[in-house]
XYZ file of N, CA and C in Angstrom:
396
model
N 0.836 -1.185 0.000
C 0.000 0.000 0.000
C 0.877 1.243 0.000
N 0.440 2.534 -0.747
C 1.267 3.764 -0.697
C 0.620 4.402 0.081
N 1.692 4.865 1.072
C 1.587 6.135 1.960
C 1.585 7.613 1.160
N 1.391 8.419 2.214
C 1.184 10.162 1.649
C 3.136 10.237 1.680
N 3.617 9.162 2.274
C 4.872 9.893 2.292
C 5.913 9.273 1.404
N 4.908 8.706 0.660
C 5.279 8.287 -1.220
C 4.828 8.899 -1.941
N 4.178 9.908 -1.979
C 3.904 10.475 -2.767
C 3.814 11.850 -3.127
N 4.117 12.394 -4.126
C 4.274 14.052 -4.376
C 3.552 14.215 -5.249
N 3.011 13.694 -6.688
C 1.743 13.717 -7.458
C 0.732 13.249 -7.045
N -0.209 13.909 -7.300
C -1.683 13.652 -7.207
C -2.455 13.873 -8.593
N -3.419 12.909 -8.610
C -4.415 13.533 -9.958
C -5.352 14.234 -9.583
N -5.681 15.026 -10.843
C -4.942 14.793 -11.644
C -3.844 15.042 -12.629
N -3.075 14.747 -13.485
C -1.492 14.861 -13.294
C -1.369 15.649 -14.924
N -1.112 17.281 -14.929
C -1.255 18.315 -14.912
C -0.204 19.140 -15.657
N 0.803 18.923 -16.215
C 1.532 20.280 -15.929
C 1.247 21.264 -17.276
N 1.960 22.417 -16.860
C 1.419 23.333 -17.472
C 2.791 24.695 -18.122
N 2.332 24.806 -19.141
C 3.887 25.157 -19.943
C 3.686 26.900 -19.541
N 4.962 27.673 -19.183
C 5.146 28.842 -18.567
C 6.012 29.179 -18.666
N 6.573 30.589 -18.936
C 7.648 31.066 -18.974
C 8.809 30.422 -20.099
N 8.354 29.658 -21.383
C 9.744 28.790 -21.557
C 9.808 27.931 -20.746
N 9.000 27.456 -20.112
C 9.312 26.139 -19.165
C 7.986 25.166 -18.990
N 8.123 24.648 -18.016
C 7.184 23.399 -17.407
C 7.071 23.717 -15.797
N 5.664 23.708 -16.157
C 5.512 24.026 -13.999
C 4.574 22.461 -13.909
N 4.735 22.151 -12.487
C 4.186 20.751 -12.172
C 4.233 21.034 -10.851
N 3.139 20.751 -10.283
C 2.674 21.201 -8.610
C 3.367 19.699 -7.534
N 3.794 20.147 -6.978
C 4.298 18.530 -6.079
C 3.675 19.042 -4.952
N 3.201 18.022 -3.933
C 2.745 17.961 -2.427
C 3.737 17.651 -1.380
N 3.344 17.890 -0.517
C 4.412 17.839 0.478
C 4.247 16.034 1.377
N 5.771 15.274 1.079
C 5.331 13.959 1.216
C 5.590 13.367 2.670
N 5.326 14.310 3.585
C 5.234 14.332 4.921
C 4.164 14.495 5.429
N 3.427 14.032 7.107
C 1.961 14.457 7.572
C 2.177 15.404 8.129
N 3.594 16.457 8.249
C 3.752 17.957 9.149
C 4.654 18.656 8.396
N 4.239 19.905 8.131
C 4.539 20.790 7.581
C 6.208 20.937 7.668
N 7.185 21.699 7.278
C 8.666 21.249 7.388
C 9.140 22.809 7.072
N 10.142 22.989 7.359
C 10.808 24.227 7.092
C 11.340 23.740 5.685
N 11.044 25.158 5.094
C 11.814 24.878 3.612
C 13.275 24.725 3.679
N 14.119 24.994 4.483
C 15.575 24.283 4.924
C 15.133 23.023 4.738
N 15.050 22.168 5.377
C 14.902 20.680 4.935
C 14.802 19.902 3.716
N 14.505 20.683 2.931
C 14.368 20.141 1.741
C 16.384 20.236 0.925
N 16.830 19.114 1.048
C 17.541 18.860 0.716
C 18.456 18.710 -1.220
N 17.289 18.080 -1.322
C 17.848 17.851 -3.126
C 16.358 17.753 -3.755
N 16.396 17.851 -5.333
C 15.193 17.196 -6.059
C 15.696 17.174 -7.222
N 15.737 16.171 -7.854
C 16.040 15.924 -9.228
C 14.765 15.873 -9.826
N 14.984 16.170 -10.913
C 13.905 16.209 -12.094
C 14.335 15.411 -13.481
N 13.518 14.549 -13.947
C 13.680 14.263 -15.594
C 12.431 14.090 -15.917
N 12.365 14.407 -17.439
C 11.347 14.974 -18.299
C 11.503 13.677 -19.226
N 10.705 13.376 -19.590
C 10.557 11.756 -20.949
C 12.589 11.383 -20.480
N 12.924 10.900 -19.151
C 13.905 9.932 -19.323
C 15.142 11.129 -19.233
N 15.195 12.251 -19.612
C 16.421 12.919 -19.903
C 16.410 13.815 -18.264
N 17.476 13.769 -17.546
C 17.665 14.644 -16.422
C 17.725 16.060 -16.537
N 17.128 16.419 -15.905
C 17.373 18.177 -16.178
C 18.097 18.745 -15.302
N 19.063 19.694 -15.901
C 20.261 20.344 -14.700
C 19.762 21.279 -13.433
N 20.604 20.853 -12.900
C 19.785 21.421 -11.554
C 19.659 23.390 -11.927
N 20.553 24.058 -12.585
C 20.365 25.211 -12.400
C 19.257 25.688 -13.554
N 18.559 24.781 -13.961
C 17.503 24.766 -14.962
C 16.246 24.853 -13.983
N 15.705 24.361 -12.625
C 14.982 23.675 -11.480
C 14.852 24.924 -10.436
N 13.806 25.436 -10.989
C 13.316 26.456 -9.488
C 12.194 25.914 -9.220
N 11.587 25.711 -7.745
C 10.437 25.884 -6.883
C 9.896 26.801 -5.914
N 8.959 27.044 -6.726
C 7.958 27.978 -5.300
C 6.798 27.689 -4.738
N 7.254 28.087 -3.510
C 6.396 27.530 -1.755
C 6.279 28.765 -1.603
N 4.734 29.190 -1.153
C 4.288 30.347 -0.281
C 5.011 31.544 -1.375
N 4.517 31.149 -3.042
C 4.664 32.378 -3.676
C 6.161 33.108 -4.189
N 7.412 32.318 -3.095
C 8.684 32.922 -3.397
C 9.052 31.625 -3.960
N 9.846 32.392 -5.218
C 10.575 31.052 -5.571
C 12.413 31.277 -5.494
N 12.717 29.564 -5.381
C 13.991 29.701 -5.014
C 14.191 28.619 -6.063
N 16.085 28.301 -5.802
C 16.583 26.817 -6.661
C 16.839 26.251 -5.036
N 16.956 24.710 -5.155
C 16.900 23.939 -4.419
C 18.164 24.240 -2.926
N 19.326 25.324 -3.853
C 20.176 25.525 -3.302
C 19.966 26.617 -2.217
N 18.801 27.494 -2.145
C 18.607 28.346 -1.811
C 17.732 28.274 -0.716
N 16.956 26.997 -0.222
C 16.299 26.579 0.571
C 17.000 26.342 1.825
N 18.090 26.351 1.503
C 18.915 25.754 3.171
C 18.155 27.163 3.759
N 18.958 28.212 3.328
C 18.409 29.734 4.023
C 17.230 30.035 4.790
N 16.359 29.349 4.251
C 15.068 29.500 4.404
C 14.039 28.668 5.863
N 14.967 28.988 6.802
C 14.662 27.808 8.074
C 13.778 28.510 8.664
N 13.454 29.599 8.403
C 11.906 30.441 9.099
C 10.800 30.382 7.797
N 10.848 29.789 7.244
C 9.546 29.917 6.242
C 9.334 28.340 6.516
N 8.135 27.960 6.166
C 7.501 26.311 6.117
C 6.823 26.268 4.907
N 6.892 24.857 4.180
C 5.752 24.517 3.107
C 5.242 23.590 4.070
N 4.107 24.119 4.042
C 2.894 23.925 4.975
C 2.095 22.558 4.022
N 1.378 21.023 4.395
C 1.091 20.533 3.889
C 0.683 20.449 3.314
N -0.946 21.797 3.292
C -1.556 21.637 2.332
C -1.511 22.603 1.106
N -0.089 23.289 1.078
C -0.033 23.874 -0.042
C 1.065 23.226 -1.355
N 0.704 23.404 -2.386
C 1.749 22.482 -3.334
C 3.046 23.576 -3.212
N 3.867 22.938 -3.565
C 4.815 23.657 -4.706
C 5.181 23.386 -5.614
N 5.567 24.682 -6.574
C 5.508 24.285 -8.062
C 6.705 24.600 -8.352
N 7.243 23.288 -8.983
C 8.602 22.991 -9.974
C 8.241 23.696 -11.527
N 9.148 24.398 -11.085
C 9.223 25.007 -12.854
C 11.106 24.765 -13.446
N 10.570 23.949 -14.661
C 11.566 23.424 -15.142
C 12.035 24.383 -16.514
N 12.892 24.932 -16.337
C 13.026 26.172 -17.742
C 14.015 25.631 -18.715
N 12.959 25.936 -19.923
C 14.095 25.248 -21.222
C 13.309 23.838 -21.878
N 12.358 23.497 -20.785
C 11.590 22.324 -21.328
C 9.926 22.812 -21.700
N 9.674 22.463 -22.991
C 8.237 23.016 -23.272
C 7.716 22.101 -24.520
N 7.512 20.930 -24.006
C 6.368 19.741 -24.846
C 5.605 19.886 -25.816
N 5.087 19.090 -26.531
C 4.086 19.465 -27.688
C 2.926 18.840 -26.999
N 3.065 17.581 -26.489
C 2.042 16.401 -25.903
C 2.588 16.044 -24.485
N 2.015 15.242 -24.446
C 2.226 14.654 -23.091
C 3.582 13.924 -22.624
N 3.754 14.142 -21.527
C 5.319 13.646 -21.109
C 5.410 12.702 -19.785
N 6.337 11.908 -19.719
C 6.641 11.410 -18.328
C 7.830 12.322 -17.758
N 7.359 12.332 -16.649
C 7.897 13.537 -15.266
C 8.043 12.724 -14.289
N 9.881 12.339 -13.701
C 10.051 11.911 -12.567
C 10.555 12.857 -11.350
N 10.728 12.699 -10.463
C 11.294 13.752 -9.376
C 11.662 12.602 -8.503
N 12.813 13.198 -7.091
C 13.744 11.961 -6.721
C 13.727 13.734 -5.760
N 12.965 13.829 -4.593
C 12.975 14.940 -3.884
C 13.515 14.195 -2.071
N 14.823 14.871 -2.231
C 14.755 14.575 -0.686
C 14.805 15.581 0.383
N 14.282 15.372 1.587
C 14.022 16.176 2.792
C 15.123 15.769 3.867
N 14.999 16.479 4.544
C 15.771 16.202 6.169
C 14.513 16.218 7.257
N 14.127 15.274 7.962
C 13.335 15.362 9.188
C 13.799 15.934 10.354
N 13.941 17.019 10.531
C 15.133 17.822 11.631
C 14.515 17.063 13.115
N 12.975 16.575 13.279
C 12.722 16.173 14.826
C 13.033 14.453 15.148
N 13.374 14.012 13.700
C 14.403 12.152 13.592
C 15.266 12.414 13.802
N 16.445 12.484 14.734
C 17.567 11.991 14.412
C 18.504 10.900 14.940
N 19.228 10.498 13.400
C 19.916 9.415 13.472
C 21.475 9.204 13.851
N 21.841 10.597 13.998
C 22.964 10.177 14.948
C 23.356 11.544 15.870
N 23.905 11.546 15.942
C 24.555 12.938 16.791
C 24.392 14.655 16.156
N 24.747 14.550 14.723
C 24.442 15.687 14.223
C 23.417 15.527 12.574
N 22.954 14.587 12.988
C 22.053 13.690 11.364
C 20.669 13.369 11.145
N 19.814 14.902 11.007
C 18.529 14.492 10.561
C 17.808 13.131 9.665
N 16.592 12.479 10.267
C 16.423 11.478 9.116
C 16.422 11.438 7.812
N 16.732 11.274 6.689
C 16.903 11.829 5.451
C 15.174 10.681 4.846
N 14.863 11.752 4.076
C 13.443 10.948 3.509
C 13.433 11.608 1.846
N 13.568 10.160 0.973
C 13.574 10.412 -0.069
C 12.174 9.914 -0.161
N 11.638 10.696 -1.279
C 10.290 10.316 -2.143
C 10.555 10.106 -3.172
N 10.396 9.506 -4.542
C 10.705 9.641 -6.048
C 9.048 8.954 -6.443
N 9.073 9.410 -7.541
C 7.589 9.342 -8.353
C 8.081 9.735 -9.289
N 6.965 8.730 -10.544
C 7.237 9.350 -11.969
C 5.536 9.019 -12.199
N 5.104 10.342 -13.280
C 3.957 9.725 -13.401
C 3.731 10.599 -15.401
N 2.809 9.860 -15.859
C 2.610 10.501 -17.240
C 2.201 12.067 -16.862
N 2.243 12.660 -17.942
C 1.444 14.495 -17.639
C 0.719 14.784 -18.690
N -0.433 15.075 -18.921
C -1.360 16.377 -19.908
C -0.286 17.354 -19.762
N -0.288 18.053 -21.089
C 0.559 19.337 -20.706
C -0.686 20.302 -21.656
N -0.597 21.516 -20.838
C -1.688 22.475 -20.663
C -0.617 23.691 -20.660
N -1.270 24.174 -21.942
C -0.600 25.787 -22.038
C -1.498 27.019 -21.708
């Protein structure tokens, strides 16, 4: 059985072409909200091909950052029930695509050793409508 904390897509599965890019809403794959510090890494590939990370911004609560920019961010939270949206720039489909993500977090209230939040990877791939 899949848990909420497998999962970052929901249907239905959506994305939507912007800016020269691809936005795709992910959920938060935890049951408590997390400081956007925690969010550690997220890879992205589009039909199979990886996309570079400095291609990969997300925005939570309206500001957007690159993945690198989240450490900073230990007073803001993505709160569960809001998405955030991956916008992938440089990628813009004709039809429909497969979209994986490989997003990992830090659980700052687990820890596994002395100075070592639990690390929680999610990955999902799912087909997409793409909607301009």
């Amino acid at each position: 059985m899949t848990s909420i904390s497998d999962l970052v897509f929901h249907a239905p599965f959506v994305a939507r072409v912007r800016e020269g890019g691809l936005d795709v809403d992910l959920s938060m794959p935890w049951y408590r909200s997390l400081p956007i510090s925690c969010l550690s890494g997220l890879e992205v590939k589009v039909d199979g091909r990886a996309v570079p990370a400095d291609a990969i911004t997300l925005t939570i609560g309206g500001v957007t950052r690159t993945v690198a920019e989240c450490v900073d961010a230990w007073q803001e939270f993505w709160f569960v029930q809001d998405p955030a949206t991956v916008h992938v720039d440089g990628v813009v489909p004709d039809g429909a695509v497969r979209i994986a993500v490989h997003l990992l977090q830090r659980i700052p209230y687990l820890m596994v050793g002395p100075d070592a939040a639990l690390p929680h990877h999610t990955i999902q791939e799912e087909r997409f409508e793409v909607t301009r």
